[in-house]
């Protein structure tokens, strides 16, 4: 009986691993907050081991980040080439300096409010984040300029890069969504949506890598022979799913009104409201 129970628990663990890894891959590229969906499904699946789940969440996010890096590799290579060819502070081409400027606000806010962010990372605060993100998406779609003013990624100034970086700080609050906040601000200041999406995911790479590597260094002692297999499976599934859907899902964001994502987020809030009763 004991062995049977152990097998059932193991099967449930693998099922949870596969399901949440797929969810991570599917939601990472839409402005609906992948972290919110992961926490919600963890609650539904009754995952109570918070420490192991924290590491697992980091690992599957790294899987998606690797997919983003490979997808935008040519663009990243171009940014590095621009920096080497024209100089670090060249303003007429997108260089590494633009990436650094856009990531500084989030890094500073993350370091200053690190402990507070960890405390609010639960399903109740996610509801507020989903509502705020929904408002941002709807507001930006409603009041954005009729014609984009910036249609070339090389036209992004340091001022715009900083503004996008500041908007990215909203994503530190669970449920808001990094891509959602950046897309919203970008539309309001007149950046063409494909350009905003491209810049959004490129600057997400150093932020996600830095934050997750920091977390792994702090909690490396939680990784052991028992859970390493689960982590590897999660990473691989998240990476594969992300790589499969990234092109199609980015196409959806480019062509679908942000209002639909806003409505979906509100629908999710309603479901959560009844779920928590």
Tab-separated table of N, CA and C in Angstrom, residues 17-176:
chain	number	residue	atom	x	y	z
A	17	UNK	N	4.120	18.927	-12.877
A	17	UNK	CA	5.313	19.474	-13.534
A	17	UNK	C	5.046	19.756	-15.004
A	18	UNK	N	4.491	18.787	-15.694
A	18	UNK	CA	4.223	18.923	-17.130
A	18	UNK	C	3.188	20.014	-17.391
A	19	UNK	N	2.100	19.995	-16.600
A	19	UNK	CA	1.022	20.967	-16.810
A	19	UNK	C	1.505	22.400	-16.586
A	20	UNK	N	2.169	22.658	-15.487
A	20	UNK	CA	2.615	24.021	-15.172
A	20	UNK	C	3.708	24.486	-16.136
A	21	UNK	N	4.553	23.565	-16.592
A	21	UNK	CA	5.591	23.913	-17.575
A	21	UNK	C	4.957	24.319	-18.905
A	22	UNK	N	3.903	23.622	-19.290
A	22	UNK	CA	3.164	23.967	-20.528
A	22	UNK	C	2.510	25.333	-20.377
A	23	UNK	N	1.902	25.567	-19.214
A	23	UNK	CA	1.252	26.856	-18.947
A	23	UNK	C	2.262	27.997	-19.028
A	24	UNK	N	3.445	27.781	-18.463
A	24	UNK	CA	4.507	28.787	-18.535
A	24	UNK	C	4.850	29.109	-19.986
A	25	UNK	N	5.035	28.083	-20.795
A	25	UNK	CA	5.379	28.273	-22.202
A	25	UNK	C	4.283	28.975	-22.989
A	26	UNK	N	3.018	28.681	-22.656
A	26	UNK	CA	1.886	29.248	-23.390
A	26	UNK	C	1.583	30.687	-22.996
A	27	UNK	N	1.822	31.041	-21.739
A	27	UNK	CA	1.412	32.362	-21.251
A	27	UNK	C	2.532	33.396	-21.245
A	28	UNK	N	3.770	32.972	-21.426
A	28	UNK	CA	4.915	33.885	-21.338
A	28	UNK	C	4.843	34.999	-22.369
A	29	UNK	N	4.260	34.737	-23.533
A	29	UNK	CA	4.327	35.686	-24.637
A	29	UNK	C	3.046	36.480	-24.847
A	30	UNK	N	2.116	36.353	-23.927
A	30	UNK	CA	0.873	37.108	-23.995
A	30	UNK	C	0.793	38.040	-22.779
A	31	UNK	N	0.148	39.208	-22.927
A	31	UNK	CA	0.080	40.169	-21.808
A	31	UNK	C	-0.970	39.798	-20.760
A	32	UNK	N	-0.861	38.574	-20.243
A	32	UNK	CA	-1.851	38.078	-19.279
A	32	UNK	C	-1.197	37.598	-17.992
A	33	UNK	N	0.113	37.766	-17.873
A	33	UNK	CA	0.915	37.412	-16.690
A	33	UNK	C	1.081	35.906	-16.519
A	34	UNK	N	2.223	35.414	-16.958
A	34	UNK	CA	2.522	33.982	-16.815
A	34	UNK	C	2.674	33.604	-15.342
A	35	UNK	N	3.279	34.499	-14.540
A	35	UNK	CA	3.477	34.197	-13.115
A	35	UNK	C	2.142	34.055	-12.390
A	36	UNK	N	1.156	34.882	-12.778
A	36	UNK	CA	-0.180	34.779	-12.174
A	36	UNK	C	-0.795	33.419	-12.473
A	37	UNK	N	-0.697	32.971	-13.723
A	37	UNK	CA	-1.276	31.678	-14.111
A	37	UNK	C	-0.586	30.521	-13.388
A	38	UNK	N	0.722	30.625	-13.234
A	38	UNK	CA	1.473	29.563	-12.556
A	38	UNK	C	1.045	29.453	-11.091
A	39	UNK	N	0.934	30.600	-10.414
A	39	UNK	CA	0.530	30.600	-9.010
A	39	UNK	C	-0.904	30.102	-8.849
A	40	UNK	N	-1.778	30.492	-9.776
A	40	UNK	CA	-3.180	30.044	-9.736
A	40	UNK	C	-3.274	28.531	-9.887
A	41	UNK	N	-2.552	27.994	-10.867
A	41	UNK	CA	-2.613	26.542	-11.085
A	41	UNK	C	-1.912	25.771	-9.968
A	42	UNK	N	-0.912	26.374	-9.373
A	42	UNK	CA	-0.263	25.739	-8.215
A	42	UNK	C	-1.258	25.614	-7.066
A	43	UNK	N	-2.102	26.638	-6.933
A	43	UNK	CA	-3.142	26.618	-5.898
A	43	UNK	C	-4.184	25.549	-6.208
A	44	UNK	N	-4.585	25.466	-7.474
A	44	UNK	CA	-5.582	24.476	-7.895
A	44	UNK	C	-5.060	23.059	-7.688
A	45	UNK	N	-3.783	22.857	-8.014
A	45	UNK	CA	-3.163	21.532	-7.890
A	45	UNK	C	-2.717	21.226	-6.454
A	46	UNK	N	-2.958	22.201	-5.570
A	46	UNK	CA	-2.648	22.039	-4.148
A	46	UNK	C	-1.170	21.731	-3.901
A	47	UNK	N	-0.319	22.488	-4.579
A	47	UNK	CA	1.121	22.347	-4.377
A	47	UNK	C	1.500	23.136	-3.120
A	48	UNK	N	1.923	22.439	-2.097
A	48	UNK	CA	2.162	23.079	-0.800
A	48	UNK	C	3.654	23.252	-0.478
A	49	UNK	N	4.508	22.593	-1.238
A	49	UNK	CA	5.950	22.715	-0.999
A	49	UNK	C	6.459	24.009	-1.649
A	50	UNK	N	6.361	25.124	-0.933
A	50	UNK	CA	6.660	26.440	-1.484
A	50	UNK	C	8.127	26.591	-1.896
A	51	UNK	N	9.028	26.021	-1.119
A	51	UNK	CA	10.458	26.160	-1.419
A	51	UNK	C	10.837	25.493	-2.733
A	52	UNK	N	10.424	24.225	-2.894
A	52	UNK	CA	10.714	23.516	-4.146
A	52	UNK	C	10.009	24.172	-5.323
A	53	UNK	N	8.784	24.647	-5.080
A	53	UNK	CA	8.022	25.270	-6.165
A	53	UNK	C	8.669	26.578	-6.602
A	54	UNK	N	9.268	27.288	-5.650
A	54	UNK	CA	9.959	28.540	-5.957
A	54	UNK	C	11.109	28.278	-6.942
A	55	UNK	N	11.885	27.245	-6.668
A	55	UNK	CA	12.988	26.865	-7.564
A	55	UNK	C	12.441	26.403	-8.909
A	56	UNK	N	11.392	25.616	-8.865
A	56	UNK	CA	10.773	25.101	-10.092
A	56	UNK	C	10.298	26.249	-10.986
A	57	UNK	N	9.687	27.253	-10.374
A	57	UNK	CA	9.203	28.416	-11.130
A	57	UNK	C	10.362	29.145	-11.802
A	58	UNK	N	11.472	29.263	-11.099
A	58	UNK	CA	12.669	29.901	-11.660
A	58	UNK	C	13.179	29.113	-12.865
A	59	UNK	N	13.240	27.809	-12.716
A	59	UNK	CA	13.776	26.931	-13.767
A	59	UNK	C	12.946	27.019	-15.047
A	60	UNK	N	11.611	26.976	-14.916
A	60	UNK	CA	10.769	27.003	-16.125
A	60	UNK	C	10.779	28.389	-16.775
A	61	UNK	N	10.968	29.435	-15.975
A	61	UNK	CA	11.115	30.775	-16.550
A	61	UNK	C	12.408	30.874	-17.358
A	62	UNK	N	13.439	30.219	-16.867
A	62	UNK	CA	14.711	30.189	-17.613
A	62	UNK	C	14.560	29.432	-18.932
A	63	UNK	N	13.701	28.416	-18.941
A	63	UNK	CA	13.410	27.685	-20.179
A	63	UNK	C	12.801	28.596	-21.229
A	64	UNK	N	11.827	29.419	-20.814
A	64	UNK	CA	11.200	30.377	-21.731
A	64	UNK	C	12.191	31.452	-22.171
A	65	UNK	N	13.045	31.877	-21.243
A	65	UNK	CA	14.038	32.915	-21.558
A	65	UNK	C	15.036	32.431	-22.607
A	66	UNK	N	15.420	31.165	-22.509
A	66	UNK	CA	16.323	30.591	-23.520
A	66	UNK	C	15.658	30.592	-24.892
A	67	UNK	N	14.366	30.292	-24.930
A	67	UNK	CA	13.616	30.316	-26.196
A	67	UNK	C	13.567	31.735	-26.765
A	68	UNK	N	13.356	32.723	-25.894
A	68	UNK	CA	13.339	34.130	-26.318
A	68	UNK	C	14.701	34.527	-26.890
A	69	UNK	N	15.765	34.120	-26.207
A	69	UNK	CA	17.123	34.437	-26.659
A	69	UNK	C	17.389	33.861	-28.048
A	70	UNK	N	17.012	32.611	-28.269
A	70	UNK	CA	17.242	31.976	-29.568
A	70	UNK	C	16.397	32.627	-30.659
A	71	UNK	N	15.154	32.983	-30.316
A	71	UNK	CA	14.247	33.590	-31.308
A	71	UNK	C	14.746	34.969	-31.744
A	72	UNK	N	15.259	35.740	-30.788
A	72	UNK	CA	15.720	37.101	-31.085
A	72	UNK	C	17.243	37.169	-31.243
A	73	UNK	N	17.888	36.035	-31.466
A	73	UNK	CA	19.354	35.987	-31.515
A	73	UNK	C	19.929	36.940	-32.561
A	74	UNK	N	19.340	36.981	-33.744
A	74	UNK	CA	19.844	37.861	-34.805
A	74	UNK	C	19.718	39.325	-34.404
A	75	UNK	N	18.612	39.662	-33.745
A	75	UNK	CA	18.396	41.045	-33.290
A	75	UNK	C	19.408	41.409	-32.211
A	76	UNK	N	19.644	40.475	-31.295
A	76	UNK	CA	20.613	40.706	-30.209
A	76	UNK	C	22.017	40.867	-30.780
A	77	UNK	N	22.329	40.015	-31.752
A	77	UNK	CA	23.635	40.091	-32.419
A	77	UNK	C	23.812	41.438	-33.103
A	78	UNK	N	22.722	41.962	-33.687
A	78	UNK	CA	22.758	43.264	-34.360
A	78	UNK	C	23.019	44.386	-33.354
A	79	UNK	N	22.405	44.288	-32.176
A	79	UNK	CA	22.610	45.298	-31.128
A	79	UNK	C	24.071	45.305	-30.679
A	80	UNK	N	24.641	44.120	-30.508
A	80	UNK	CA	26.052	44.007	-30.105
A	80	UNK	C	26.961	44.560	-31.202
A	81	UNK	N	26.629	44.247	-32.459
A	81	UNK	CA	27.407	44.749	-33.607
A	81	UNK	C	27.355	46.269	-33.671
A	82	UNK	N	26.149	46.833	-33.470
A	82	UNK	CA	25.989	48.299	-33.460
A	82	UNK	C	26.873	48.942	-32.391
A	83	UNK	N	26.914	48.308	-31.226
A	83	UNK	CA	27.701	48.837	-30.106
A	83	UNK	C	29.189	48.826	-30.432
A	84	UNK	N	29.645	47.729	-31.020
A	84	UNK	CA	31.068	47.605	-31.375
A	84	UNK	C	31.422	48.554	-32.516
A	85	UNK	N	30.533	48.652	-33.500
A	85	UNK	CA	30.808	49.434	-34.710
A	85	UNK	C	30.699	50.941	-34.486
A	86	UNK	N	29.626	51.356	-33.760
A	86	UNK	CA	29.360	52.792	-33.627
A	86	UNK	C	29.719	53.373	-32.253
A	87	UNK	N	29.951	52.493	-31.289
A	87	UNK	CA	30.272	52.986	-29.950
A	87	UNK	C	29.139	52.761	-28.969
A	88	UNK	N	29.489	52.713	-27.711
A	88	UNK	CA	28.537	52.385	-26.653
A	88	UNK	C	27.418	53.417	-26.534
A	89	UNK	N	27.747	54.708	-26.750
A	89	UNK	CA	26.768	55.775	-26.550
A	89	UNK	C	26.248	56.362	-27.869
A	90	UNK	N	26.311	55.595	-28.938
A	90	UNK	CA	25.793	56.048	-30.229
A	90	UNK	C	24.266	56.074	-30.172
A	91	UNK	N	23.662	57.220	-30.502
A	91	UNK	CA	22.223	57.406	-30.290
A	91	UNK	C	21.349	57.064	-31.501
A	92	UNK	N	21.964	56.949	-32.664
A	92	UNK	CA	21.161	56.747	-33.869
A	92	UNK	C	20.916	55.281	-34.201
A	93	UNK	N	21.509	54.401	-33.410
A	93	UNK	CA	21.282	52.959	-33.559
A	93	UNK	C	21.032	52.367	-32.170
A	94	UNK	N	20.272	51.289	-32.153
A	94	UNK	CA	20.024	50.623	-30.874
A	94	UNK	C	21.296	49.912	-30.423
A	95	UNK	N	21.781	50.266	-29.231
A	95	UNK	CA	23.002	49.668	-28.710
A	95	UNK	C	22.753	49.088	-27.319
A	96	UNK	N	23.796	48.509	-26.748
A	96	UNK	CA	23.685	47.916	-25.414
A	96	UNK	C	23.317	48.973	-24.374
A	97	UNK	N	23.730	50.227	-24.604
A	97	UNK	CA	23.413	51.299	-23.652
A	97	UNK	C	21.902	51.489	-23.494
A	98	UNK	N	21.148	51.327	-24.599
A	98	UNK	CA	19.683	51.425	-24.530
A	98	UNK	C	19.105	50.308	-23.647
A	99	UNK	N	19.687	49.123	-23.779
A	99	UNK	CA	19.215	47.968	-22.996
A	99	UNK	C	19.495	48.193	-21.513
A	100	UNK	N	20.691	48.705	-21.224
A	100	UNK	CA	21.069	48.949	-19.823
A	100	UNK	C	20.161	50.008	-19.191
A	101	UNK	N	19.934	51.099	-19.917
A	101	UNK	CA	19.082	52.183	-19.405
A	101	UNK	C	17.673	51.672	-19.115
A	102	UNK	N	17.161	50.795	-19.967
A	102	UNK	CA	15.790	50.287	-19.797
A	102	UNK	C	15.667	49.237	-18.691
A	103	UNK	N	16.800	48.691	-18.266
A	103	UNK	CA	16.744	47.668	-17.213
A	103	UNK	C	17.083	48.220	-15.821
A	104	UNK	N	17.754	49.376	-15.769
A	104	UNK	CA	18.169	49.952	-14.484
A	104	UNK	C	16.994	50.193	-13.521
A	105	UNK	N	15.878	50.816	-13.969
A	105	UNK	CA	14.771	51.063	-13.026
A	105	UNK	C	14.247	49.795	-12.358
A	106	UNK	N	14.079	48.725	-13.141
A	106	UNK	CA	13.552	47.475	-12.588
A	106	UNK	C	14.541	46.836	-11.622
A	107	UNK	N	15.821	46.897	-11.954
A	107	UNK	CA	16.850	46.344	-11.071
A	107	UNK	C	16.847	47.067	-9.726
A	108	UNK	N	16.816	48.413	-9.784
A	108	UNK	CA	16.825	49.216	-8.561
A	108	UNK	C	15.585	48.954	-7.707
A	109	UNK	N	14.423	48.961	-8.358
A	109	UNK	CA	13.170	48.719	-7.632
A	109	UNK	C	13.135	47.307	-7.059
A	110	UNK	N	13.639	46.345	-7.824
A	110	UNK	CA	13.676	44.955	-7.373
A	110	UNK	C	14.555	44.768	-6.151
A	111	UNK	N	15.713	45.441	-6.155
A	111	UNK	CA	16.641	45.338	-5.024
A	111	UNK	C	16.107	46.055	-3.782
A	112	UNK	N	15.517	47.230	-3.994
A	112	UNK	CA	15.008	48.021	-2.862
A	112	UNK	C	13.814	47.351	-2.191
A	113	UNK	N	12.902	46.826	-3.015
A	113	UNK	CA	11.665	46.264	-2.473
A	113	UNK	C	11.630	44.733	-2.546
A	114	UNK	N	12.811	44.116	-2.581
A	114	UNK	CA	12.914	42.660	-2.747
A	114	UNK	C	12.038	41.894	-1.759
A	115	UNK	N	12.167	42.172	-0.477
A	115	UNK	CA	11.452	41.416	0.556
A	115	UNK	C	9.943	41.673	0.500
A	116	UNK	N	9.563	42.913	0.189
A	116	UNK	CA	8.135	43.233	0.097
A	116	UNK	C	7.490	42.553	-1.107
A	117	UNK	N	8.248	42.465	-2.205
A	117	UNK	CA	7.737	41.798	-3.411
A	117	UNK	C	7.484	40.325	-3.127
A	118	UNK	N	8.370	39.684	-2.383
A	118	UNK	CA	8.220	38.266	-2.046
A	118	UNK	C	6.991	38.029	-1.181
A	119	UNK	N	6.698	38.985	-0.289
A	119	UNK	CA	5.550	38.848	0.613
A	119	UNK	C	4.232	38.926	-0.146
A	120	UNK	N	4.141	39.827	-1.151
A	120	UNK	CA	2.872	40.026	-1.870
A	120	UNK	C	2.688	39.048	-3.034
A	121	UNK	N	3.626	38.121	-3.188
A	121	UNK	CA	3.551	37.174	-4.304
A	121	UNK	C	2.592	36.027	-3.989
A	122	UNK	N	1.291	36.377	-3.831
A	122	UNK	CA	0.285	35.353	-3.562
A	122	UNK	C	-0.990	35.652	-4.350
A	123	UNK	N	-1.918	34.725	-4.299
A	123	UNK	CA	-3.089	34.769	-5.173
A	123	UNK	C	-4.001	35.961	-4.900
A	124	UNK	N	-4.048	36.443	-3.652
A	124	UNK	CA	-4.903	37.581	-3.322
A	124	UNK	C	-4.385	38.862	-3.970
A	125	UNK	N	-3.077	39.080	-3.925
A	125	UNK	CA	-2.499	40.266	-4.558
A	125	UNK	C	-2.511	40.150	-6.077
A	126	UNK	N	-2.492	38.928	-6.582
A	126	UNK	CA	-2.555	38.711	-8.031
A	126	UNK	C	-3.840	39.300	-8.610
A	127	UNK	N	-4.929	39.214	-7.866
A	127	UNK	CA	-6.207	39.768	-8.321
A	127	UNK	C	-6.074	41.270	-8.570
A	128	UNK	N	-5.406	41.984	-7.642
A	128	UNK	CA	-5.185	43.420	-7.828
A	128	UNK	C	-4.297	43.679	-9.039
A	129	UNK	N	-3.265	42.846	-9.203
A	129	UNK	CA	-2.363	42.986	-10.339
A	129	UNK	C	-3.063	42.759	-11.671
A	130	UNK	N	-3.927	41.753	-11.709
A	130	UNK	CA	-4.688	41.462	-12.929
A	130	UNK	C	-5.622	42.614	-13.285
A	131	UNK	N	-6.259	43.203	-12.271
A	131	UNK	CA	-7.164	44.336	-12.490
A	131	UNK	C	-6.400	45.562	-12.998
A	132	UNK	N	-5.274	45.851	-12.351
A	132	UNK	CA	-4.472	47.007	-12.758
A	132	UNK	C	-3.937	46.819	-14.181
A	133	UNK	N	-3.435	45.617	-14.473
A	133	UNK	CA	-2.935	45.315	-15.816
A	133	UNK	C	-4.026	45.409	-16.859
A	134	UNK	N	-5.221	44.989	-16.490
A	134	UNK	CA	-6.376	45.064	-17.395
A	134	UNK	C	-6.699	46.522	-17.727
A	135	UNK	N	-6.668	47.365	-16.684
A	135	UNK	CA	-6.915	48.801	-16.886
A	135	UNK	C	-5.861	49.408	-17.813
A	136	UNK	N	-4.593	49.060	-17.594
A	136	UNK	CA	-3.501	49.586	-18.422
A	136	UNK	C	-3.706	49.240	-19.898
A	137	UNK	N	-4.012	47.983	-20.165
A	137	UNK	CA	-4.199	47.524	-21.547
A	137	UNK	C	-5.369	48.245	-22.218
A	138	UNK	N	-6.487	48.333	-21.495
A	138	UNK	CA	-7.680	48.978	-22.058
A	138	UNK	C	-7.439	50.471	-22.285
A	139	UNK	N	-6.838	51.125	-21.296
A	139	UNK	CA	-6.572	52.566	-21.373
A	139	UNK	C	-5.653	52.886	-22.551
A	140	UNK	N	-4.609	52.085	-22.725
A	140	UNK	CA	-3.640	52.339	-23.802
A	140	UNK	C	-4.264	52.128	-25.174
A	141	UNK	N	-5.110	51.129	-25.297
A	141	UNK	CA	-5.778	50.869	-26.578
A	141	UNK	C	-6.788	51.959	-26.905
A	142	UNK	N	-7.402	52.497	-25.869
A	142	UNK	CA	-8.439	53.510	-26.037
A	142	UNK	C	-7.869	54.890	-26.363
A	143	UNK	N	-6.717	55.229	-25.772
A	143	UNK	CA	-6.211	56.595	-25.871
A	143	UNK	C	-4.863	56.712	-26.593
A	144	UNK	N	-4.437	55.656	-27.266
A	144	UNK	CA	-3.172	55.721	-28.002
A	144	UNK	C	-3.336	56.556	-29.279
A	145	UNK	N	-2.243	57.120	-29.811
A	145	UNK	CA	-2.318	57.868	-31.072
A	145	UNK	C	-2.836	56.982	-32.204
A	146	UNK	N	-3.589	57.573	-33.130
A	146	UNK	CA	-4.165	56.792	-34.230
A	146	UNK	C	-3.081	56.210	-35.141
A	147	UNK	N	-2.018	56.987	-35.326
A	147	UNK	CA	-0.904	56.510	-36.145
A	147	UNK	C	0.370	56.478	-35.299
A	148	UNK	N	1.110	55.359	-35.311
A	148	UNK	CA	2.363	55.266	-34.551
A	148	UNK	C	3.371	56.320	-35.008
A	149	UNK	N	4.105	56.876	-34.046
A	149	UNK	CA	5.112	57.890	-34.360
A	149	UNK	C	6.498	57.270	-34.558
A	150	UNK	N	6.708	56.106	-33.962
A	150	UNK	CA	8.016	55.444	-34.038
A	150	UNK	C	7.848	54.088	-34.714
A	151	UNK	N	8.397	53.959	-35.918
A	151	UNK	CA	8.235	52.737	-36.702
A	151	UNK	C	9.547	51.996	-36.940
A	152	UNK	N	10.582	52.426	-36.254
A	152	UNK	CA	11.897	51.803	-36.408
A	152	UNK	C	12.538	51.696	-35.027
A	153	UNK	N	13.035	50.526	-34.700
A	153	UNK	CA	13.610	50.300	-33.369
A	153	UNK	C	14.827	51.182	-33.109
A	154	UNK	N	15.490	51.628	-34.170
A	154	UNK	CA	16.658	52.508	-34.019
A	154	UNK	C	16.281	53.936	-33.647
A	155	UNK	N	14.972	54.239	-33.709
A	155	UNK	CA	14.506	55.574	-33.344
A	155	UNK	C	14.202	55.681	-31.848
A	156	UNK	N	14.398	54.598	-31.112
A	156	UNK	CA	14.158	54.636	-29.667
A	156	UNK	C	15.275	55.429	-28.982
A	157	UNK	N	14.923	56.534	-28.371
A	157	UNK	CA	15.905	57.386	-27.699
A	157	UNK	C	16.170	56.863	-26.278
A	158	UNK	N	17.176	57.447	-25.627
A	158	UNK	CA	17.466	57.076	-24.238
A	158	UNK	C	16.275	57.417	-23.331
A	159	UNK	N	15.616	58.532	-23.632
A	159	UNK	CA	14.461	58.958	-22.838
A	159	UNK	C	13.330	57.932	-22.930
A	160	UNK	N	13.090	57.443	-24.148
A	160	UNK	CA	12.042	56.437	-24.349
A	160	UNK	C	12.440	55.119	-23.702
A	161	UNK	N	13.718	54.753	-23.833
A	161	UNK	CA	14.217	53.518	-23.205
A	161	UNK	C	14.033	53.570	-21.684
A	162	UNK	N	14.297	54.740	-21.107
A	162	UNK	CA	14.122	54.914	-19.658
A	162	UNK	C	12.651	54.827	-19.281
A	163	UNK	N	11.787	55.445	-20.082
A	163	UNK	CA	10.341	55.411	-19.821
A	163	UNK	C	9.808	53.982	-19.885
A	164	UNK	N	10.283	53.223	-20.867
A	164	UNK	CA	9.891	51.815	-20.976
A	164	UNK	C	10.413	51.033	-19.776
A	165	UNK	N	11.635	51.360	-19.353
A	165	UNK	CA	12.213	50.713	-18.174
A	165	UNK	C	11.405	50.969	-16.923
A	166	UNK	N	10.919	52.207	-16.772
A	166	UNK	CA	10.087	52.558	-15.620
A	166	UNK	C	8.759	51.795	-15.668
A	167	UNK	N	8.179	51.694	-16.873
A	167	UNK	CA	6.912	50.960	-17.010
A	167	UNK	C	7.085	49.481	-16.690
A	168	UNK	N	8.300	48.962	-16.941
A	168	UNK	CA	8.579	47.555	-16.662
A	168	UNK	C	8.545	47.266	-15.160
A	169	UNK	N	8.740	48.303	-14.344
A	169	UNK	CA	8.706	48.150	-12.884
A	169	UNK	C	7.342	47.668	-12.398
A	170	UNK	N	6.285	47.995	-13.149
A	170	UNK	CA	4.943	47.542	-12.767
A	170	UNK	C	4.875	46.018	-12.686
A	171	UNK	N	5.698	45.350	-13.514
A	171	UNK	CA	5.651	43.884	-13.569
A	171	UNK	C	6.197	43.235	-12.304
A	172	UNK	N	6.834	44.014	-11.437
A	172	UNK	CA	7.311	43.468	-10.161
A	172	UNK	C	6.140	43.113	-9.253
A	173	UNK	N	5.012	43.766	-9.487
A	173	UNK	CA	3.797	43.431	-8.737
A	173	UNK	C	3.141	42.231	-9.416
A	174	UNK	N	2.877	41.152	-8.693
A	174	UNK	CA	2.359	39.929	-9.314
A	174	UNK	C	1.025	40.138	-10.026
A	175	UNK	N	0.944	39.619	-11.252
A	175	UNK	CA	-0.297	39.686	-12.007
A	175	UNK	C	-0.367	40.804	-13.022
A	176	UNK	N	0.573	41.752	-12.966
A	176	UNK	CA	0.510	42.904	-13.879
A	176	UNK	C	0.945	42.520	-15.289
